[in-house]
mmCIF file of C-alpha atoms in Angstrom:
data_model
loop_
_atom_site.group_PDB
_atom_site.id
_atom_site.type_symbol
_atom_site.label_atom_id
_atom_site.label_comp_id
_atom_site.label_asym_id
_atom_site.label_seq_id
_atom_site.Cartn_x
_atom_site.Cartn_y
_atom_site.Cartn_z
ATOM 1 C CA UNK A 1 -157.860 -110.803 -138.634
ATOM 2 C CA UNK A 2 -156.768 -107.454 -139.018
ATOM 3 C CA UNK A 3 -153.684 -107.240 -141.392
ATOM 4 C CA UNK A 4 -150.996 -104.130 -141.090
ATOM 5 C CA UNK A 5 -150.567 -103.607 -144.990
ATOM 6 C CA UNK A 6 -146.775 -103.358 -145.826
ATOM 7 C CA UNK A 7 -145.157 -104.353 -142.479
ATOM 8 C CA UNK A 8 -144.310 -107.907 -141.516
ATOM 9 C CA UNK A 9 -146.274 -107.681 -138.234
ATOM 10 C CA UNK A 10 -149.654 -108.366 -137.906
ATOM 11 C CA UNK A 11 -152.222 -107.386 -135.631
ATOM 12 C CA UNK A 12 -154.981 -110.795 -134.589
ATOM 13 C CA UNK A 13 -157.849 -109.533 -133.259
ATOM 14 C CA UNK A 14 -161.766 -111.107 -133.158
ATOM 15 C CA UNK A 15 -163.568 -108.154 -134.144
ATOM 16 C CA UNK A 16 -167.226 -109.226 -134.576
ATOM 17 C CA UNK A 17 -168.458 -108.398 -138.005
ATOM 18 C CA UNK A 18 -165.051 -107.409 -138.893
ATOM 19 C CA UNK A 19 -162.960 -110.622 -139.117
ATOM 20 C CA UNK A 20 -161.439 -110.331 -142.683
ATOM 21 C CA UNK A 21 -161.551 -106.138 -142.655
ATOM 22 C CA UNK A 22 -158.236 -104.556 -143.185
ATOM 23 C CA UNK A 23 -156.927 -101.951 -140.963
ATOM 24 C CA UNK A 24 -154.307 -99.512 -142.794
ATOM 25 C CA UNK A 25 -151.266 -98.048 -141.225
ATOM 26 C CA UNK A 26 -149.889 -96.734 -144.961
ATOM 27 C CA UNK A 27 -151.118 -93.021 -144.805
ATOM 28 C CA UNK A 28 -152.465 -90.690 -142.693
ATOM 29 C CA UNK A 29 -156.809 -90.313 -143.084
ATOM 30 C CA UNK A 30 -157.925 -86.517 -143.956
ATOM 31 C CA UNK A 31 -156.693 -83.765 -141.479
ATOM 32 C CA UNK A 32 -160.491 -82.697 -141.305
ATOM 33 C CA UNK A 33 -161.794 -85.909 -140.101
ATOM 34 C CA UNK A 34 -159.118 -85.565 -136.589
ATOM 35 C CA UNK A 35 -159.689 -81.552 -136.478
ATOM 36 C CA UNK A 36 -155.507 -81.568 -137.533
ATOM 37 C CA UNK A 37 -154.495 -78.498 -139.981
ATOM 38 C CA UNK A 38 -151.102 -79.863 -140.247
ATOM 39 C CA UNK A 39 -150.789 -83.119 -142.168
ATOM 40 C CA UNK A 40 -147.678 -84.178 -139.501
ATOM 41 C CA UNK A 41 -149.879 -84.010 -136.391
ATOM 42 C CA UNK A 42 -152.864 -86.580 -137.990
ATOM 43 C CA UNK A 43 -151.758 -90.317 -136.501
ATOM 44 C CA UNK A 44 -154.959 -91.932 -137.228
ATOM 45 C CA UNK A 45 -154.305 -93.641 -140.858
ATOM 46 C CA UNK A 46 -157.610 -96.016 -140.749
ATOM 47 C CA UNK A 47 -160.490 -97.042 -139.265
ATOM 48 C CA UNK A 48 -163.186 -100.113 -139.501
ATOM 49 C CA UNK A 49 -166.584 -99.874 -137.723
ATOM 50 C CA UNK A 50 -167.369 -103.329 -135.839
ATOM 51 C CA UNK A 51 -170.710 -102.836 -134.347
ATOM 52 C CA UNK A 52 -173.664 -100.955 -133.887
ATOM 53 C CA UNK A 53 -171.645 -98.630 -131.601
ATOM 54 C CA UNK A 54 -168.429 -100.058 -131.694
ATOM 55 C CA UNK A 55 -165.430 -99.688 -134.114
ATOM 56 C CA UNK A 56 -161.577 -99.558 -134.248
ATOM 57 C CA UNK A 57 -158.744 -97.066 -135.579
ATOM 58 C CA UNK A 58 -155.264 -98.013 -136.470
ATOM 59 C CA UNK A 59 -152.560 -95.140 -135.916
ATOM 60 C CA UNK A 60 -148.900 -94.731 -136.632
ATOM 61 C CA UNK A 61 -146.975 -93.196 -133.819
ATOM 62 C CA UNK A 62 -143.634 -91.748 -134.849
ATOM 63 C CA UNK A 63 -140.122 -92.534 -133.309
ATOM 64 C CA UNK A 64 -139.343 -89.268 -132.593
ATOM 65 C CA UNK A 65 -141.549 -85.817 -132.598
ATOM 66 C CA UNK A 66 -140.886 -82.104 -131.660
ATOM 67 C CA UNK A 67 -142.836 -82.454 -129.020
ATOM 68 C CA UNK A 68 -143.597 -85.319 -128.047
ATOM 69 C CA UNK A 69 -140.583 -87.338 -128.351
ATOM 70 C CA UNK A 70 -139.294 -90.208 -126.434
ATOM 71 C CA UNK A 71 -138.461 -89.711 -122.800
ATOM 72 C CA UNK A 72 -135.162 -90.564 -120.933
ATOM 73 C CA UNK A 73 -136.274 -94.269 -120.473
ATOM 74 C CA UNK A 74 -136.926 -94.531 -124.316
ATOM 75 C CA UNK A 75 -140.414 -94.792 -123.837
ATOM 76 C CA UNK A 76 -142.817 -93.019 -126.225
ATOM 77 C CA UNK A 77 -144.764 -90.329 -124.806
ATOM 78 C CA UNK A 78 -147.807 -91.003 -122.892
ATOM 79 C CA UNK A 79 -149.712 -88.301 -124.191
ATOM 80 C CA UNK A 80 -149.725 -89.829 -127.595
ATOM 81 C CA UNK A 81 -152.353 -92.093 -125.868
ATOM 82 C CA UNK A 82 -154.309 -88.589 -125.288
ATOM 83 C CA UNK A 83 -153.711 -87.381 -128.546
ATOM 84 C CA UNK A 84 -154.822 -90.433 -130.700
ATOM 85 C CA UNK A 85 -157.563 -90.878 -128.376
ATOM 86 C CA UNK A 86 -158.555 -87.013 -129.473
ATOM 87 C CA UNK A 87 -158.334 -88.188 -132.722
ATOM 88 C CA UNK A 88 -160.122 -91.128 -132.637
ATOM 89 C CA UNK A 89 -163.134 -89.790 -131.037
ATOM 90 C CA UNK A 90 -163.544 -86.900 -133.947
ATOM 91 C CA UNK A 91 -162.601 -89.814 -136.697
ATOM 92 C CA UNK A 92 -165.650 -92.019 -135.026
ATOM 93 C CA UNK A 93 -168.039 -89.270 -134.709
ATOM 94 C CA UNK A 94 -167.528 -87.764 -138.483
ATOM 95 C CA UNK A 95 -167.205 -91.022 -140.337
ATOM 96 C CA UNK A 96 -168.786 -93.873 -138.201
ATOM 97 C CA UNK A 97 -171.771 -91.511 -135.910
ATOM 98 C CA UNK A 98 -173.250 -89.041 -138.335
ATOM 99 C CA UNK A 99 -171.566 -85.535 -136.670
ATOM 100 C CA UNK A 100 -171.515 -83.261 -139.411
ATOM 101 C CA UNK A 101 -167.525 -81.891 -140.036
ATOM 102 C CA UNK A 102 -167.656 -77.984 -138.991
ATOM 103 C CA UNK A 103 -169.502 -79.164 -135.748
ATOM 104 C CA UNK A 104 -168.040 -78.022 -132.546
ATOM 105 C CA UNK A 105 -166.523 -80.001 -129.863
ATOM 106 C CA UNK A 106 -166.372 -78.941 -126.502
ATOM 107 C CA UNK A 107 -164.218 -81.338 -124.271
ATOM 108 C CA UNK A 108 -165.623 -82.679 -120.772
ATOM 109 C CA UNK A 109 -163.468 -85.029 -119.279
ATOM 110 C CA UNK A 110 -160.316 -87.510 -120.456
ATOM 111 C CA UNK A 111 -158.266 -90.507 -119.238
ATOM 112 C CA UNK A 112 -155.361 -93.063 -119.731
ATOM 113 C CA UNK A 113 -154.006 -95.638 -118.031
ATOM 114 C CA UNK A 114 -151.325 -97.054 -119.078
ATOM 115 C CA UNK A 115 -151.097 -100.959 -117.771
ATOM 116 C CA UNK A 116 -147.787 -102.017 -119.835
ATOM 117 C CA UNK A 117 -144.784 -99.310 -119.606
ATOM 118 C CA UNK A 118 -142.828 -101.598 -121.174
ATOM 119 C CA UNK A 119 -145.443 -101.411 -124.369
ATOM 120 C CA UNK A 120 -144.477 -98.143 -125.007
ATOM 121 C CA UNK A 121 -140.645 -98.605 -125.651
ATOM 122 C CA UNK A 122 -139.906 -97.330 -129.104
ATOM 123 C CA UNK A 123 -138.084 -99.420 -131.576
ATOM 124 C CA UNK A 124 -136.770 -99.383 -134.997
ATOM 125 C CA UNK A 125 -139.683 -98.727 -136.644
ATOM 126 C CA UNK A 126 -142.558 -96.306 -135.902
ATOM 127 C CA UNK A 127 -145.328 -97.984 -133.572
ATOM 128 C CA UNK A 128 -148.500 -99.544 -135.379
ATOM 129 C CA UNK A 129 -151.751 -99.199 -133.159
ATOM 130 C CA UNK A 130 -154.633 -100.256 -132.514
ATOM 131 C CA UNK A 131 -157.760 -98.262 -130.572
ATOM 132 C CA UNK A 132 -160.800 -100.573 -130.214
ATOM 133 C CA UNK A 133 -163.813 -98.412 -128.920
ATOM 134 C CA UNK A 134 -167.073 -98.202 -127.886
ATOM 135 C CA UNK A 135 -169.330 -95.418 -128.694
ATOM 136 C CA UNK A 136 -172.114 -94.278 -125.989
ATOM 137 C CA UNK A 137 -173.989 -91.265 -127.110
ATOM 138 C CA UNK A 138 -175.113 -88.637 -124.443
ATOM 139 C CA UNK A 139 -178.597 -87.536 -124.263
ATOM 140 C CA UNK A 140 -180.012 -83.869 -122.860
ATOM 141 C CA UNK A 141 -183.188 -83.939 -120.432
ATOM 142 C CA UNK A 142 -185.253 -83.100 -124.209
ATOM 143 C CA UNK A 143 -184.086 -87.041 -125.010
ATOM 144 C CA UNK A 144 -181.914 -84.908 -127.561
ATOM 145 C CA UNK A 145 -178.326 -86.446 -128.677
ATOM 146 C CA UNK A 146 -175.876 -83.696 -126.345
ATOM 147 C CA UNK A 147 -172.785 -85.546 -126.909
ATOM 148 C CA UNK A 148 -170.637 -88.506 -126.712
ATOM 149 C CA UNK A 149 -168.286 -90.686 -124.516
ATOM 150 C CA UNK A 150 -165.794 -93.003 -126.305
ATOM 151 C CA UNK A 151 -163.859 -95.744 -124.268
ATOM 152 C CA UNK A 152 -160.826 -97.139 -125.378
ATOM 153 C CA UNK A 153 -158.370 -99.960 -125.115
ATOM 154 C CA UNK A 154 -155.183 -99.824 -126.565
ATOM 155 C CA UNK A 155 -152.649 -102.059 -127.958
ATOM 156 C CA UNK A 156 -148.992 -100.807 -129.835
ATOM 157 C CA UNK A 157 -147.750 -103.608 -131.803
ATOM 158 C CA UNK A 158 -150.048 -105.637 -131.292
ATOM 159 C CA UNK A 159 -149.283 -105.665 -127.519
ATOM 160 C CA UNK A 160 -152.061 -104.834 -125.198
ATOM 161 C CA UNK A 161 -150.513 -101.703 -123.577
ATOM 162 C CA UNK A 162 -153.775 -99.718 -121.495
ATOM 163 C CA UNK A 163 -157.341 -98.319 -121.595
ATOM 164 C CA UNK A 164 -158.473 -94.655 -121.763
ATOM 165 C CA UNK A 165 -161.633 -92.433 -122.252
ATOM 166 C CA UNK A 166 -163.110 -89.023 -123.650
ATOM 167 C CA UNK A 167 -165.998 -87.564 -123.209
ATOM 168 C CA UNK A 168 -167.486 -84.101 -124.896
ATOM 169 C CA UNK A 169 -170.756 -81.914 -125.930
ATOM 170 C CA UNK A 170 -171.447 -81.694 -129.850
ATOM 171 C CA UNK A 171 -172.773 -78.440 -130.773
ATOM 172 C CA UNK A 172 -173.427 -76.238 -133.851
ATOM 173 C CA UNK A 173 -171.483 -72.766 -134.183
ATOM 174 C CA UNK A 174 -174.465 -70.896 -133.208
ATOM 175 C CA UNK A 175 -174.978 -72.974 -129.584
ATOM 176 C CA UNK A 176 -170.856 -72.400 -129.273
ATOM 177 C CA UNK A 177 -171.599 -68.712 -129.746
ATOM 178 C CA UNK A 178 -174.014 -68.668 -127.024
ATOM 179 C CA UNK A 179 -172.191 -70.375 -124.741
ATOM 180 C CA UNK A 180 -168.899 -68.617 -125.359
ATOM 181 C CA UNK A 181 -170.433 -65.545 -124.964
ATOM 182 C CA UNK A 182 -169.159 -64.220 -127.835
ATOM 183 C CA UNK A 183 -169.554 -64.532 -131.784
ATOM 184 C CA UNK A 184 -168.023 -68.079 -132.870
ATOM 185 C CA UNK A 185 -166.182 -66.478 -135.609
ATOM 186 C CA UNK A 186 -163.947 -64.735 -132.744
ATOM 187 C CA UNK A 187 -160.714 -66.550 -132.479
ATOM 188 C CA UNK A 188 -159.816 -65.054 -129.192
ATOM 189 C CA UNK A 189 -156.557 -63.426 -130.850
ATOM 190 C CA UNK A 190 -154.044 -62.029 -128.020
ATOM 191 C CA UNK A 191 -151.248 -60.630 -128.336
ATOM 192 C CA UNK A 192 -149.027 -63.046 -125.767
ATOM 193 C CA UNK A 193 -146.490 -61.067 -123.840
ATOM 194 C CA UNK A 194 -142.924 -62.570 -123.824
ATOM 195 C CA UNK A 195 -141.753 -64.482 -120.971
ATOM 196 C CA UNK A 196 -138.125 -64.371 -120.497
ATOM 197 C CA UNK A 197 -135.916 -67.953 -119.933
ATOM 198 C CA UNK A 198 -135.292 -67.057 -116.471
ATOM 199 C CA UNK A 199 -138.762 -67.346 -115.675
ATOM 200 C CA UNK A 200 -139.526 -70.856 -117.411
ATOM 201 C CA UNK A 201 -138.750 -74.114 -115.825
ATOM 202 C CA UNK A 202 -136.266 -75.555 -118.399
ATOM 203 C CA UNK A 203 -136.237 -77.931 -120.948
ATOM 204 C CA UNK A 204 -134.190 -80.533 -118.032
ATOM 205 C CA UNK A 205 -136.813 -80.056 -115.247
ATOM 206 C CA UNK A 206 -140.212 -80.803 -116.978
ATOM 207 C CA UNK A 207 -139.183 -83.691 -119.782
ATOM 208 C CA UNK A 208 -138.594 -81.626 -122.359
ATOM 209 C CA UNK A 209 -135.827 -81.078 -124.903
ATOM 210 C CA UNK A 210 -136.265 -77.122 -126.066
ATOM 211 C CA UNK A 211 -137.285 -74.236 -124.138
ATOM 212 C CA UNK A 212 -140.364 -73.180 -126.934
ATOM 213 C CA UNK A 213 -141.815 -76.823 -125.440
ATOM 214 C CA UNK A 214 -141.545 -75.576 -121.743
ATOM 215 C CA UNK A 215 -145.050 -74.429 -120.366
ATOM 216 C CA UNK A 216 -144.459 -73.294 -116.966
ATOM 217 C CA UNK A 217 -143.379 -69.942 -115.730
ATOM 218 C CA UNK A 218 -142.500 -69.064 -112.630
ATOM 219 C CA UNK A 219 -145.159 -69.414 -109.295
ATOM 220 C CA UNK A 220 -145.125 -69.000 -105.610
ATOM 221 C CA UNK A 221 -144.475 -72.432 -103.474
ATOM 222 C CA UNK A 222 -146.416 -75.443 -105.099
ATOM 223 C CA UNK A 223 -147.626 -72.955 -108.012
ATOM 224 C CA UNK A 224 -146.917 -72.421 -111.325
ATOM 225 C CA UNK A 225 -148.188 -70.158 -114.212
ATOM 226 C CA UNK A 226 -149.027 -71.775 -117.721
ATOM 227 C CA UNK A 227 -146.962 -70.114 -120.363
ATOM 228 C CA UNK A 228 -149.513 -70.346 -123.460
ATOM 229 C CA UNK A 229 -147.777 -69.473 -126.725
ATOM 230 C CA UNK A 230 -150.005 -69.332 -129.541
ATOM 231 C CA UNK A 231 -147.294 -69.315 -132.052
ATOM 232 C CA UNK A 232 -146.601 -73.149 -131.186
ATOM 233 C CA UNK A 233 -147.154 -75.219 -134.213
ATOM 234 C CA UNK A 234 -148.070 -78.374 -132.257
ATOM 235 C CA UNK A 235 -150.280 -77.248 -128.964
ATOM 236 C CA UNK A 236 -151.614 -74.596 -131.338
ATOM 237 C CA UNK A 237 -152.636 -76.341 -134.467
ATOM 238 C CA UNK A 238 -154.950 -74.305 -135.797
ATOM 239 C CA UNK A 239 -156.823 -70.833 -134.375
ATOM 240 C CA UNK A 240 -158.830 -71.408 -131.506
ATOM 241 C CA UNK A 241 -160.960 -69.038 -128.771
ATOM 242 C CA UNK A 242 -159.452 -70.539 -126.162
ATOM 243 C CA UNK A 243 -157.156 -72.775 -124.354
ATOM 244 C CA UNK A 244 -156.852 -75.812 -125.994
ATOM 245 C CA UNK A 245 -157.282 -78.843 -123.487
ATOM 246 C CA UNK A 246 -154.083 -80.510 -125.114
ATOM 247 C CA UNK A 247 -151.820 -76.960 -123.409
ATOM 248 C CA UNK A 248 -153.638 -77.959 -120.212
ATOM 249 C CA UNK A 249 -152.955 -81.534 -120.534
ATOM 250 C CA UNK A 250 -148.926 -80.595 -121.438
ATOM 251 C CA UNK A 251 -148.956 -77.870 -118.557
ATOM 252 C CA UNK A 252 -150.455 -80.792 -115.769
ATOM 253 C CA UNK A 253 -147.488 -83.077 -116.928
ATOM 254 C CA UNK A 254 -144.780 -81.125 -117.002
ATOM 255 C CA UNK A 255 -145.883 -79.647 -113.226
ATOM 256 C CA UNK A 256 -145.506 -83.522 -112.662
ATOM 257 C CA UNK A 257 -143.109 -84.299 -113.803
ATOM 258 C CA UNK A 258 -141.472 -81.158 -111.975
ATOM 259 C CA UNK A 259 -142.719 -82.916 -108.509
ATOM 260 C CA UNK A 260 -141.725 -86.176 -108.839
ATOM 261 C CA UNK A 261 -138.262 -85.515 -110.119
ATOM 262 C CA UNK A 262 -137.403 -82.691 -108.053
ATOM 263 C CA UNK A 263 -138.863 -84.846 -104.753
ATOM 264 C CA UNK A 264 -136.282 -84.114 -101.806
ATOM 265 C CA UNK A 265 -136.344 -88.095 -100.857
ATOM 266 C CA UNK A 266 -132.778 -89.423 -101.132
ATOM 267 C CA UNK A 267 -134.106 -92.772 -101.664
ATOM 268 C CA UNK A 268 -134.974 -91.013 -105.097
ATOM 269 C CA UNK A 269 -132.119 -89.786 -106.135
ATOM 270 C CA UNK A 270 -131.361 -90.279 -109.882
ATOM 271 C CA UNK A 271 -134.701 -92.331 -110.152
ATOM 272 C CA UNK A 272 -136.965 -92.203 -113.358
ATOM 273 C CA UNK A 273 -140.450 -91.615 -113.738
ATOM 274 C CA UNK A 274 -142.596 -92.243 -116.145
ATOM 275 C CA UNK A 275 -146.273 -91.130 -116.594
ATOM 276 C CA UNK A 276 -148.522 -93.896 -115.995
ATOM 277 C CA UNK A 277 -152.150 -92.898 -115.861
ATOM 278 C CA UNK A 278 -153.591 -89.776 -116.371
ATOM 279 C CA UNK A 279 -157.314 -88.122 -115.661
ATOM 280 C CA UNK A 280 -158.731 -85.031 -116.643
ATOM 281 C CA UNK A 281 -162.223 -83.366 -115.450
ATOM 282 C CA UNK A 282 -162.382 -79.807 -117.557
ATOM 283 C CA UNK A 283 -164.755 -77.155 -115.509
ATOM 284 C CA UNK A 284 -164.408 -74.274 -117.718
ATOM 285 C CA UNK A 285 -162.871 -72.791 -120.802
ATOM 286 C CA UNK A 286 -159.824 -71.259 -119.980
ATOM 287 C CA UNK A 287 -159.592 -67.748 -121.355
ATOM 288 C CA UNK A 288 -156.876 -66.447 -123.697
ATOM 289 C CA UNK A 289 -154.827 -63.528 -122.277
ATOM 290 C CA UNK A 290 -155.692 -63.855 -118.693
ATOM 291 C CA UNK A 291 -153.119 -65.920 -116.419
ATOM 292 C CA UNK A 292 -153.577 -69.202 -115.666
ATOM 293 C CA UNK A 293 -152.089 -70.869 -112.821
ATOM 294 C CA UNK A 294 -151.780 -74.785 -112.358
ATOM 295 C CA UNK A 295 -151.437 -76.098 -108.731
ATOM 296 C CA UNK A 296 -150.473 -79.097 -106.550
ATOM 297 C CA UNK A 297 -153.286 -79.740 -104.436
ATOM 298 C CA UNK A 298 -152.449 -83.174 -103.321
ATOM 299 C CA UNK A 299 -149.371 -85.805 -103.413
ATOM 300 C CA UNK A 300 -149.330 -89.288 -101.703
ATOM 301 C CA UNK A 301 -147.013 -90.335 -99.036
ATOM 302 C CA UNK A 302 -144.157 -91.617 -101.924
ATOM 303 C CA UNK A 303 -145.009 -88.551 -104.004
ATOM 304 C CA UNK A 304 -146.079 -90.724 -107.165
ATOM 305 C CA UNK A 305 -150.114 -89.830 -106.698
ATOM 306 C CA UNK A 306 -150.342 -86.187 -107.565
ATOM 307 C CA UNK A 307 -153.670 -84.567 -107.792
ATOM 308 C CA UNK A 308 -153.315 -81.274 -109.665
ATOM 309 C CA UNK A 309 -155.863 -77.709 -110.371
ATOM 310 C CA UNK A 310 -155.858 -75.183 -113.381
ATOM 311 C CA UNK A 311 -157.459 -72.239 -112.476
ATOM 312 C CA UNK A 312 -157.919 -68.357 -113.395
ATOM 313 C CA UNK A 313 -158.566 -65.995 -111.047
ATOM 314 C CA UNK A 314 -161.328 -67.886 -108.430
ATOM 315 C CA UNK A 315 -162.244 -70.088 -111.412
ATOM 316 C CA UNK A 316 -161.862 -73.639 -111.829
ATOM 317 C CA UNK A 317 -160.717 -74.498 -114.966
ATOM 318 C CA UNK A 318 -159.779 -78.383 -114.546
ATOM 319 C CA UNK A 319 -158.528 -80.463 -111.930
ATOM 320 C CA UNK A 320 -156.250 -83.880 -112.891
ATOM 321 C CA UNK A 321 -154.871 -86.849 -111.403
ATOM 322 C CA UNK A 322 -151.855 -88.167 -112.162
ATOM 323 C CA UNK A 323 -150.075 -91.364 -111.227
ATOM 324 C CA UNK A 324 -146.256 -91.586 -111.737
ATOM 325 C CA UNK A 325 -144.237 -94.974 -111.789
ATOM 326 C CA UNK A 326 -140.658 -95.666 -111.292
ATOM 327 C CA UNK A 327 -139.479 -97.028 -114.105
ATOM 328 C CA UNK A 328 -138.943 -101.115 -113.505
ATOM 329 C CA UNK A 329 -142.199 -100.730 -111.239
ATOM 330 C CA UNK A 330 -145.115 -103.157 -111.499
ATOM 331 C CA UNK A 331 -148.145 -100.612 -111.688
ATOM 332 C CA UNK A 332 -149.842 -99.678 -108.320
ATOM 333 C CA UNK A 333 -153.866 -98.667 -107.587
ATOM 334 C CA UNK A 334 -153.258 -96.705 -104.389
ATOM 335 C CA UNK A 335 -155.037 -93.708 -104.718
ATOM 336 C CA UNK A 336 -156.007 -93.150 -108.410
ATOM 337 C CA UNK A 337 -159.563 -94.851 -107.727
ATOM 338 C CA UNK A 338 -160.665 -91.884 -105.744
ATOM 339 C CA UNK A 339 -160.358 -89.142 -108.672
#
């Protein structure tokens, strides 16, 4: 049994190897071991391993949050799902898989699907949760350990709520250098140039409650640019060479969340949406400085099924799929398989 020290609920789970281990949900676990500079933005508070490649992290999501805060159905964010499963898979690999802290993480692919909305609503307290995942290391064509995959299952108080997955290359700073192209001590700093209000998509069309949160600028037709502003405390943590795949993750929501609001269907009118499922194939780094534009490349016949591209210039930077529900909805398939 897995006990949630100082709160009256408890979370029962069979664990094998881990039945009378104690999963913590007091304090937050070092920033290092969840690549977090700022103590506020570590949810992970504890972790137990459970098998030879298995283990499971408790994490604390808040009520509220600059940025991600609770939406207009006063469910918590789904991308707290992305960012504790970030934050699991760098707690597993430093403390659980022998990655040294310092290595260098370069992010493949990512998923969530949320199977409970309903899970998500927040309460009067902050959410206690519980990731139980299993480890798969990633060999190159020497036999060599390349990287990891880390799936997930999910349950918020102790409901089960949804499954997701990461995936990503482990390298040393030298290997990053060589495949940035560029010294790994560069941080990439640009000067961003200012983008005027007029230009963003506001705070009211992209589920978002101040205009510093608002990531999209102004496109042509089913386009939109990704405003990247470095001086962001949340999507910009800590210095970086590129474009984080949390700013690309934020910019492919809100451009949903854009669609399916904004849909010219009647029978819509004054509906909400929530997130539901999420998945993200990355391509390339995206490049500091250099405009980045996110696209709708596909919708479904009720609009919900959006299938979504980041690119710059003729590059493909990612490409997403994103399923929407209406809030009250039982959760539908159609579509998401195929991504």
């Amino acid at each position: 049994m897995f006990v949630v020290l100082d709160d009256p609920r408890t979370t029962q789970a069979p664990f094998p190897g881990a039945e009378n281990e104690v999963l913590s949900f007091l304090q937050p676990v070092t920033r290092e071991l969840v690549h977090r500079t700022a103590v506020a933005e570590v949810f992970v508070t504890d972790g137990v391993r459970t098998g030879a490649n298995t283990f499971s992290v408790a994490a604390q999501w808040p009520r509220d949050h600059a940025l991600y805060h609770p939406d207009e159905n006063g469910l918590a964010d789904p991308l707290l799902c992305a960012e504790t499963l970030r934050q699991a898979y760098f707690y597993g690999a430093h403390t659980y898989f022998g990655v040294p802290l310092g290595s260098r993480f370069i992010g493949q692919d990512v998923s969530f699907d949320i199977t409970d909305l309903a899970a998500l609503r927040v309460g009067s307290v902050p959410s206690s949760v519980v990731l139980c995942g299993t480890w798969t290391e990633e060999r190159d064509r020497r036999g060599r350990t390349a990287g990891a995959r880390l799936d997930v299952t999910f349950t918020v108080d102790g409901r089960p709520c949804g499954r997701g997955h990461t995936r990503g290359l482990v390298v040393d700073e030298r290997r990053y250098g060589l495949l940035r192209g560029r010294p790994a001590a560069d941080d990439g700093k640009v000067s961003p140039r200012p983008v005027p209000d007029a230009a963003i998509a506001g705070p009211g069309r992209v589920g978002r409650l101040r205009w510093k949160d608002c990531v999209l600028q102004r496109g042509l037709g089913r386009r939109w640019g990704l405003r990247v502003d470095r001086d962001h405390a949340v999507l910009f943590d800590h210095p970086t060479d590129h474009v984080p795949l949390m700013v690309m993750l934020e910019g492919f929501r809100q451009l949903g969340h854009l669609t399916v609001h904004e849909a010219s269907r009647s029978a819509d009118a004054g509906q909400a949406f929530a997130l539901a499922a999420l998945s993200l194939d990355c391509a390339a780094f995206g490049e500091l400085g250099e405009e980045i534009l996110l696209e709708l490349d596909e919708s479904s016949p009720d609009g919900c099924t959006l299938l979504v591209a980041a690119r710059q210039g003729e590059k493909l930077l990612a490409r997403a799929g994103m399923r929407w529900q209406r809030v009250g909805d039982r959760p539908s398939r159609a579509g998401f398989a195929s991504w």
